[in-house]
CSV table of C-alpha atoms in Angstrom, one decimal:
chain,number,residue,atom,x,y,z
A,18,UNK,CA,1.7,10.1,-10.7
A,19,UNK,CA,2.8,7.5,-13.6
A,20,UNK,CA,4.8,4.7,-12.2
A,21,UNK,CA,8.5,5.3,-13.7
A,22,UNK,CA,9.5,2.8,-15.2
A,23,UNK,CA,12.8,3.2,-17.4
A,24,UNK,CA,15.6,5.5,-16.3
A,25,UNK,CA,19.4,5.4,-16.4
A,26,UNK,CA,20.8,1.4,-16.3
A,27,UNK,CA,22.1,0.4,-13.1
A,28,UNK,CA,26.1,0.2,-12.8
A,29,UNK,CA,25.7,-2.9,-11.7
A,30,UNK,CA,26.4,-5.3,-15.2
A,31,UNK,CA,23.7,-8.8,-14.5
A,32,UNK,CA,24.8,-11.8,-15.6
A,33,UNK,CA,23.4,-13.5,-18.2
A,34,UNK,CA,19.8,-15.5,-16.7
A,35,UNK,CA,19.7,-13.1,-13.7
A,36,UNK,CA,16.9,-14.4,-12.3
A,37,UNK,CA,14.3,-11.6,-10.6
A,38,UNK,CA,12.8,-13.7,-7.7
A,39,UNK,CA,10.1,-11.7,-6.3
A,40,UNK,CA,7.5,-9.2,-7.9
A,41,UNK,CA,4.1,-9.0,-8.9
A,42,UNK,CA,1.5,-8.6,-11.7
A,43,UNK,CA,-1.8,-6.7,-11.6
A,44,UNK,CA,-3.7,-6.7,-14.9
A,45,UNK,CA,-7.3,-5.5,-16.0
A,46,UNK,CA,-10.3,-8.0,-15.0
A,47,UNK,CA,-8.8,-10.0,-11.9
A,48,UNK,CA,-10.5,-8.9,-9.3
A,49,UNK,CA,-9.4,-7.7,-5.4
A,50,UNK,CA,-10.9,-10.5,-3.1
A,51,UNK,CA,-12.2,-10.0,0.7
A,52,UNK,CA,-9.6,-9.2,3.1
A,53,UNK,CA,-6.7,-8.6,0.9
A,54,UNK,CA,-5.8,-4.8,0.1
A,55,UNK,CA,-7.6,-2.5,-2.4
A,56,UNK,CA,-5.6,-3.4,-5.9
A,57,UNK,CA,-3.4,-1.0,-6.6
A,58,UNK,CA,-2.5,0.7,-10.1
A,59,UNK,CA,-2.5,-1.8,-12.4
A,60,UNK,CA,1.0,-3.6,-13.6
A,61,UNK,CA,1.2,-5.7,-16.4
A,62,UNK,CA,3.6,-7.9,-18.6
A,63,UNK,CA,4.2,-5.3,-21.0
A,64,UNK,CA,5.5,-2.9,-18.0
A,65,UNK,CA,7.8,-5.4,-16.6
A,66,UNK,CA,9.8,-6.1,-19.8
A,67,UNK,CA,10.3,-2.3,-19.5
A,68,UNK,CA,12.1,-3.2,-16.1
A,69,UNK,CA,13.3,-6.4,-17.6
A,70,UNK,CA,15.4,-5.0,-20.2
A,71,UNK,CA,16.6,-1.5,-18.3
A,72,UNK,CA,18.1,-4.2,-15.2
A,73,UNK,CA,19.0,-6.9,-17.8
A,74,UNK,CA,16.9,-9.9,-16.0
A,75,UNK,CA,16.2,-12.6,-18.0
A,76,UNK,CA,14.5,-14.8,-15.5
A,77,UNK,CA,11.6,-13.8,-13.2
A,78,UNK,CA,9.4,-15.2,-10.4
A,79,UNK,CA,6.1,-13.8,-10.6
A,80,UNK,CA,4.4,-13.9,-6.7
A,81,UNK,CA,0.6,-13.9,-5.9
A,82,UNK,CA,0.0,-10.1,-4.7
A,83,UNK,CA,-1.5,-10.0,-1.3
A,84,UNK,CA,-4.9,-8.2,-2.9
A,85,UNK,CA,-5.7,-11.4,-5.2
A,86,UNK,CA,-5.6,-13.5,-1.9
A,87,UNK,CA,-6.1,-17.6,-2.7
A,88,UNK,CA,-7.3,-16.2,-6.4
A,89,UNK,CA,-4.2,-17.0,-8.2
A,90,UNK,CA,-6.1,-16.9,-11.8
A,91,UNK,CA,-4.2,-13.3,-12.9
A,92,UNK,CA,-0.6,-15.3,-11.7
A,93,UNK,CA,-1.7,-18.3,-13.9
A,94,UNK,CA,-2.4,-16.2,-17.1
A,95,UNK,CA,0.9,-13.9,-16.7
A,96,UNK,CA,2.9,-17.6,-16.1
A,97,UNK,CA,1.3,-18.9,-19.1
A,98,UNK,CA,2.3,-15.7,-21.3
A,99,UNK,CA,5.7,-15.7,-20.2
A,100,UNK,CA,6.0,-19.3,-20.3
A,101,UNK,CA,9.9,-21.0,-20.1
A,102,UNK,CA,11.5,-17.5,-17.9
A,103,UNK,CA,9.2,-17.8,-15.4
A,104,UNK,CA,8.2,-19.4,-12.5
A,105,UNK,CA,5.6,-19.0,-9.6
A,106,UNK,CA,4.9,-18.3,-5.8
A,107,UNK,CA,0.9,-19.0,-4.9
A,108,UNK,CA,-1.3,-19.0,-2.2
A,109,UNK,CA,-2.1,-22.0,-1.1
A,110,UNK,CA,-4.8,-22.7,1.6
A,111,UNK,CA,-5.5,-26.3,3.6
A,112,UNK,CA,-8.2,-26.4,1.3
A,113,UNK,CA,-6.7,-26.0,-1.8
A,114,UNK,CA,-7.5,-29.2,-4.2
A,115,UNK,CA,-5.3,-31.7,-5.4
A,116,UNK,CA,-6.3,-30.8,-9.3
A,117,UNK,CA,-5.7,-27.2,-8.5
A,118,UNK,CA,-2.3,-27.6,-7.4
A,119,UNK,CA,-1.6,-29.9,-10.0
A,120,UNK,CA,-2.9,-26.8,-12.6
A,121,UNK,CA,-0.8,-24.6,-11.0
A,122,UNK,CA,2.6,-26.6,-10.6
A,123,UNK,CA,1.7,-27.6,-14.7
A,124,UNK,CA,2.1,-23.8,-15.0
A,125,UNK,CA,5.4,-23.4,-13.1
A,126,UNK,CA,4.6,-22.4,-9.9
A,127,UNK,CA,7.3,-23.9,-7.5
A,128,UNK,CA,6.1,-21.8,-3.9
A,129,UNK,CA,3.9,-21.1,-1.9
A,130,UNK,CA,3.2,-17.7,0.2
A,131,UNK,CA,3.2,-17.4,3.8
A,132,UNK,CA,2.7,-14.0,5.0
A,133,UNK,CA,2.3,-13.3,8.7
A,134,UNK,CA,1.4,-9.0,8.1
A,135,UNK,CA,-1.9,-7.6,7.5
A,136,UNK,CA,-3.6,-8.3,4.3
A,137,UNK,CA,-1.7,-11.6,3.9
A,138,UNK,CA,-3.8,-14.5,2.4
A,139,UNK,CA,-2.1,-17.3,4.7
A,140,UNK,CA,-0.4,-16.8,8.1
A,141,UNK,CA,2.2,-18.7,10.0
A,142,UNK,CA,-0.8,-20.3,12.1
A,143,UNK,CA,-2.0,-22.2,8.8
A,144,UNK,CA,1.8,-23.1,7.1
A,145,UNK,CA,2.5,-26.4,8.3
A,146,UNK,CA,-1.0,-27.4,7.0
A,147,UNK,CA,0.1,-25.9,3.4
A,148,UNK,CA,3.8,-27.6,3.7
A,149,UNK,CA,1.7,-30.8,3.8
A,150,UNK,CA,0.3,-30.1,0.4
A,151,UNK,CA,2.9,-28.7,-1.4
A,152,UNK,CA,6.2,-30.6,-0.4
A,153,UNK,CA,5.1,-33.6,-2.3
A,154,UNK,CA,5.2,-31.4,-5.2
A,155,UNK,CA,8.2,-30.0,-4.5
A,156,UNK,CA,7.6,-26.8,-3.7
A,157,UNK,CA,9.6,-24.7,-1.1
A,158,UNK,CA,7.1,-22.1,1.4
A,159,UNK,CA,8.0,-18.2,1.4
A,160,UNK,CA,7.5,-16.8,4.3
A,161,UNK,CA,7.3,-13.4,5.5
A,162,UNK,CA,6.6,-12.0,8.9
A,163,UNK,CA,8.0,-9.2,11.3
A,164,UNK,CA,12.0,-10.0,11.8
A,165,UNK,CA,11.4,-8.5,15.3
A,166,UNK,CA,9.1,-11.1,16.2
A,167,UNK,CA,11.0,-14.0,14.9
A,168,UNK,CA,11.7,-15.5,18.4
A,169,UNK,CA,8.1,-16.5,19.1
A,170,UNK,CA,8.1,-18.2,15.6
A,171,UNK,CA,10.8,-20.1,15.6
A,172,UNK,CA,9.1,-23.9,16.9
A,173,UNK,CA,7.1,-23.2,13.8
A,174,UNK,CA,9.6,-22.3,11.4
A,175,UNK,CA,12.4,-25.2,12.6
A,176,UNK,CA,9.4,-27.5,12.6
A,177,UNK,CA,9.4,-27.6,9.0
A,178,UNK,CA,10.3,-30.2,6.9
A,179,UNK,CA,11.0,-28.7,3.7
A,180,UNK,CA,12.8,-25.8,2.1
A,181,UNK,CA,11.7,-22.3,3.1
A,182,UNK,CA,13.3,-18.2,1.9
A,183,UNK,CA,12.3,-16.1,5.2
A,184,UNK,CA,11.2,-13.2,2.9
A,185,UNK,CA,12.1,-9.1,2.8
A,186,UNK,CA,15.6,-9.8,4.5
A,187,UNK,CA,13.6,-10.7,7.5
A,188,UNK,CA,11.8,-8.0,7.1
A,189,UNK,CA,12.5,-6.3,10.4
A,190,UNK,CA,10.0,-3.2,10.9
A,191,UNK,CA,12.3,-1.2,12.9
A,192,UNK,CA,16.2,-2.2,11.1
A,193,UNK,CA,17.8,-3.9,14.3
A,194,UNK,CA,21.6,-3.9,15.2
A,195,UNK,CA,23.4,-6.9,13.6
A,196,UNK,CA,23.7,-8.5,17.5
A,197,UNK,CA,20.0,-8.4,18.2
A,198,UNK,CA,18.7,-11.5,19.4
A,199,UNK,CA,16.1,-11.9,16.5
A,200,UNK,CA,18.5,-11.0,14.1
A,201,UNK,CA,21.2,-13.9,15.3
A,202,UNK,CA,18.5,-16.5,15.5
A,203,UNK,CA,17.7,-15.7,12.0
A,204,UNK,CA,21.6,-16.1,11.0
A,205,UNK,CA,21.2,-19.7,12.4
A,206,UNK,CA,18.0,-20.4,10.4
A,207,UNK,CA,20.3,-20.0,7.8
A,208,UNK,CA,22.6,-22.4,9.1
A,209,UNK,CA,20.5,-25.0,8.5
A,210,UNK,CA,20.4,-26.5,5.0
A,211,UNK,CA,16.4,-25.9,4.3
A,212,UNK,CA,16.6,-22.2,4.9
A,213,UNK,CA,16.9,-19.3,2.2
A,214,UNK,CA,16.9,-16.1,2.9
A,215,UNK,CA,15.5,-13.1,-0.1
A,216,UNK,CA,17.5,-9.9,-0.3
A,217,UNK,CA,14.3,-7.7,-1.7
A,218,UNK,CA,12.2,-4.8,-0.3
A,219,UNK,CA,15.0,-2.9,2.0
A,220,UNK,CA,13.4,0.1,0.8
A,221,UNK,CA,10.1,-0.7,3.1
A,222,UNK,CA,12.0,-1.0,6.5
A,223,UNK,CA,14.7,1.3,5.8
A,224,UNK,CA,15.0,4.4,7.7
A,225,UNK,CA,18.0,5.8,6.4
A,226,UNK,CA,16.4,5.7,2.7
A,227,UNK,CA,17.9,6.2,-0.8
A,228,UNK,CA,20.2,5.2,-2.5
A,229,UNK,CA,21.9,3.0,-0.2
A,230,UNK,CA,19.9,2.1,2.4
A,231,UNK,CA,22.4,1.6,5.0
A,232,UNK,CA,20.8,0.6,8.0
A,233,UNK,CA,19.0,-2.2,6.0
A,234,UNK,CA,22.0,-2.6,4.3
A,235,UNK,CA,24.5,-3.8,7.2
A,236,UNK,CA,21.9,-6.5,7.9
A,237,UNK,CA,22.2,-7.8,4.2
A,238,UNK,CA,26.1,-7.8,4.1
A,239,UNK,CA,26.0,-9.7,7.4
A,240,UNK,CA,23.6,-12.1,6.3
A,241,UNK,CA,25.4,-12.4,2.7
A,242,UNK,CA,29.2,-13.0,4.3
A,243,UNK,CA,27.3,-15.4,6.5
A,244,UNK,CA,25.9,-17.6,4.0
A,245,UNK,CA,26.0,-16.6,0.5
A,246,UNK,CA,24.8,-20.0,-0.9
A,247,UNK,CA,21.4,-18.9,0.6
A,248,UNK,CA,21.2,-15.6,-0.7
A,249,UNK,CA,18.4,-14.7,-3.6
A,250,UNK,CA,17.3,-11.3,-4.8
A,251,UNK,CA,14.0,-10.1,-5.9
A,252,UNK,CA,13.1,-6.0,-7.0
A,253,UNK,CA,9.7,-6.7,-5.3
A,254,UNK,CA,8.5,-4.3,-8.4
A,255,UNK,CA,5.9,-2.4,-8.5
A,256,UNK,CA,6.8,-1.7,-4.9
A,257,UNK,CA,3.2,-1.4,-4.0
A,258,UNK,CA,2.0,0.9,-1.5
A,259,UNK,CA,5.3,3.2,-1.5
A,260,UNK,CA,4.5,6.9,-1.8
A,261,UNK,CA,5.9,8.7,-5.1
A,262,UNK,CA,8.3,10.7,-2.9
A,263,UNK,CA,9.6,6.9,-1.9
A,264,UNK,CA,9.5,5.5,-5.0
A,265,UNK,CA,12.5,3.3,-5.4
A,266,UNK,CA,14.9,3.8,-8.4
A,267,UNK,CA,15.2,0.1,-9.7
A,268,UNK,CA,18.5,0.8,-10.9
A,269,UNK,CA,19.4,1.6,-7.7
A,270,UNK,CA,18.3,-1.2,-6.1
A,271,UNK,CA,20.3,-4.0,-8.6
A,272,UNK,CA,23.5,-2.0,-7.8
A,273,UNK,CA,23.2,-1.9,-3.9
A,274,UNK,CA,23.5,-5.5,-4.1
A,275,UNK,CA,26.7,-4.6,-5.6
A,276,UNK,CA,27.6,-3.0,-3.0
A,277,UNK,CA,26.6,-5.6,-0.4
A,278,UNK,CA,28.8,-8.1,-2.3
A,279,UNK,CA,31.4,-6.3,-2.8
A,280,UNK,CA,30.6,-6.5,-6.4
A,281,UNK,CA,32.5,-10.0,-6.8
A,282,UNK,CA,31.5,-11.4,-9.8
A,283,UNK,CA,31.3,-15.0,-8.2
A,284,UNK,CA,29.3,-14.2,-5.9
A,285,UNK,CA,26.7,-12.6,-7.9
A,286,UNK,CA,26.4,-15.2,-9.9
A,287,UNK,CA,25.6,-17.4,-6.8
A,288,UNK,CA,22.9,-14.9,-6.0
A,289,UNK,CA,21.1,-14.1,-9.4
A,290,UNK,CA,21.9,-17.1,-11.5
A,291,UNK,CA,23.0,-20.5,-9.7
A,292,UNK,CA,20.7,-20.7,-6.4
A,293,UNK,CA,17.7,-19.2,-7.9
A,294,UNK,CA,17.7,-21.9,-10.9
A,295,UNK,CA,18.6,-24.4,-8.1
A,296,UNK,CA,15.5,-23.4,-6.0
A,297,UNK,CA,12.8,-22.9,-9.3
A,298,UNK,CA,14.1,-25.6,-11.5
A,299,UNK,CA,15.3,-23.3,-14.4
């Protein structure tokens, strides 16, 4: 089946230099590398300014897909087409030269990607060895990882001396209540000022499903009203892996941040415009 790609606009109105901060490119000659997933359908520039201009985002953070692993050459050519909207998330390993990072931070990438799930290029066991290299740049560290499990990462994650967006809305597997254990420590993550948090993917780990995604959805609003300067949104399009009955309605997905805000135009702002340019230098 065709991956949709236009539809009815979402409700939702974006301001102007909504910035989209997570989703990924997969173009034609870029090969799948060892231990990554098999590439999926192919996704390209021309298909995301489909999706660009039906949500109204202006801005966009292209991330390296877990199937590309440390090969961040297809991420470099898309940054270099889009040029001054965009910005980067790579995958960085310990071994990662100096004149390779300095290639990719010439070509706007800003992050790097820590994923602690299967297929992921760099795990939590390797990320204060990547902060090392990238802070000096300026870069901040995505990281993603079970929200259930955040308990047993926490010496790591408070250990680090930079910025860091806890990915996926923490990404818990099995949506927890909002007075979970895991879920409170990760509200005082967010109390600290390094600490992001990414309001993307709540169709993976929802249970309750289209078009609101409720049980997903009360951990959002909590972790919005808790601290909205550290809120960011990504459409993590082209929602890889997701079967076509799943297939999230990207409209949909712009205006249930509406609902988790409340739809107040301030806040909104914060989340699509202000903190995103803040965090990629737009």
């Amino acid at each position: 089946m065709p991956r949709p790609l236009d539809g009815d606009r979402p409700t939702l109105t974006a301001p102007p230099l909504t910035t989209d901060t997570h989703m990924h490119f997969f173009l034609p000659g870029y090969d799948g590398q060892p231990g990554g997933p098999p590439l999926p359908e192919m996704a390209s520039i021309e298909d995301y300014a489909v999706v660009r201009r039906r949500l109204g985002i202006e801005r966009v953070i292209a991330v390296q897909p877990n199937a590309y692993q440390a090969d961040n050459s297809c991420l470099l050519h898309c940054l270099r087409q889009l040029g001054d909207i965009a910005r980067g998330v790579a995958v960085v390993t310990p071994d990662t030269a100096e004149d390779e990072l300095l290639s990719l931070h010439d070509a706007g990438v800003r992050g790097a990607r820590i994923m602690n799930l299967p297929g992921g290029g760099i795990g939590l066991d390797r990320m204060r060895e990547v902060e090392s290299l990238v802070r000096p740049l300026g870069w901040h560290l995505i990281v993603q990882f079970d929200g259930r499990n955040i308990l047993d990462y926490l010496p790591l994650l408070r250990g680090l001396q930079g910025r860091f967006i806890v990915d996926h809305i923490g990404k818990f597997l099995e949506p927890v209540p909002t007075d979970a254990p895991s879920f409170l420590e990760l509200k005082r993550l967010l109390d600290s000022d390094r600490c992001y948090l990414k309001l993307a993917g709540c169709y993976e780990t929802s249970k309750a499903g289209a078009p609101k995604f409720d049980d997903v959805g009360r951990l959002a609003t909590d972790l919005i009203a808790h601290a909205p300067e550290r809120m960011i949104w990504g459409s993590n399009w082209p929602h890889i892996g997701v079967s076509a009955d799943r297939y999230p309605d990207d409209a949909q997905l712009l205006d249930v941040l509406g609902d988790w805000t409340g739809n107040d135009p301030a806040l909104l702002h914060r989340i699509l415009v202000d903190t995103p340019a803040e965090l990629y230098g737009f």
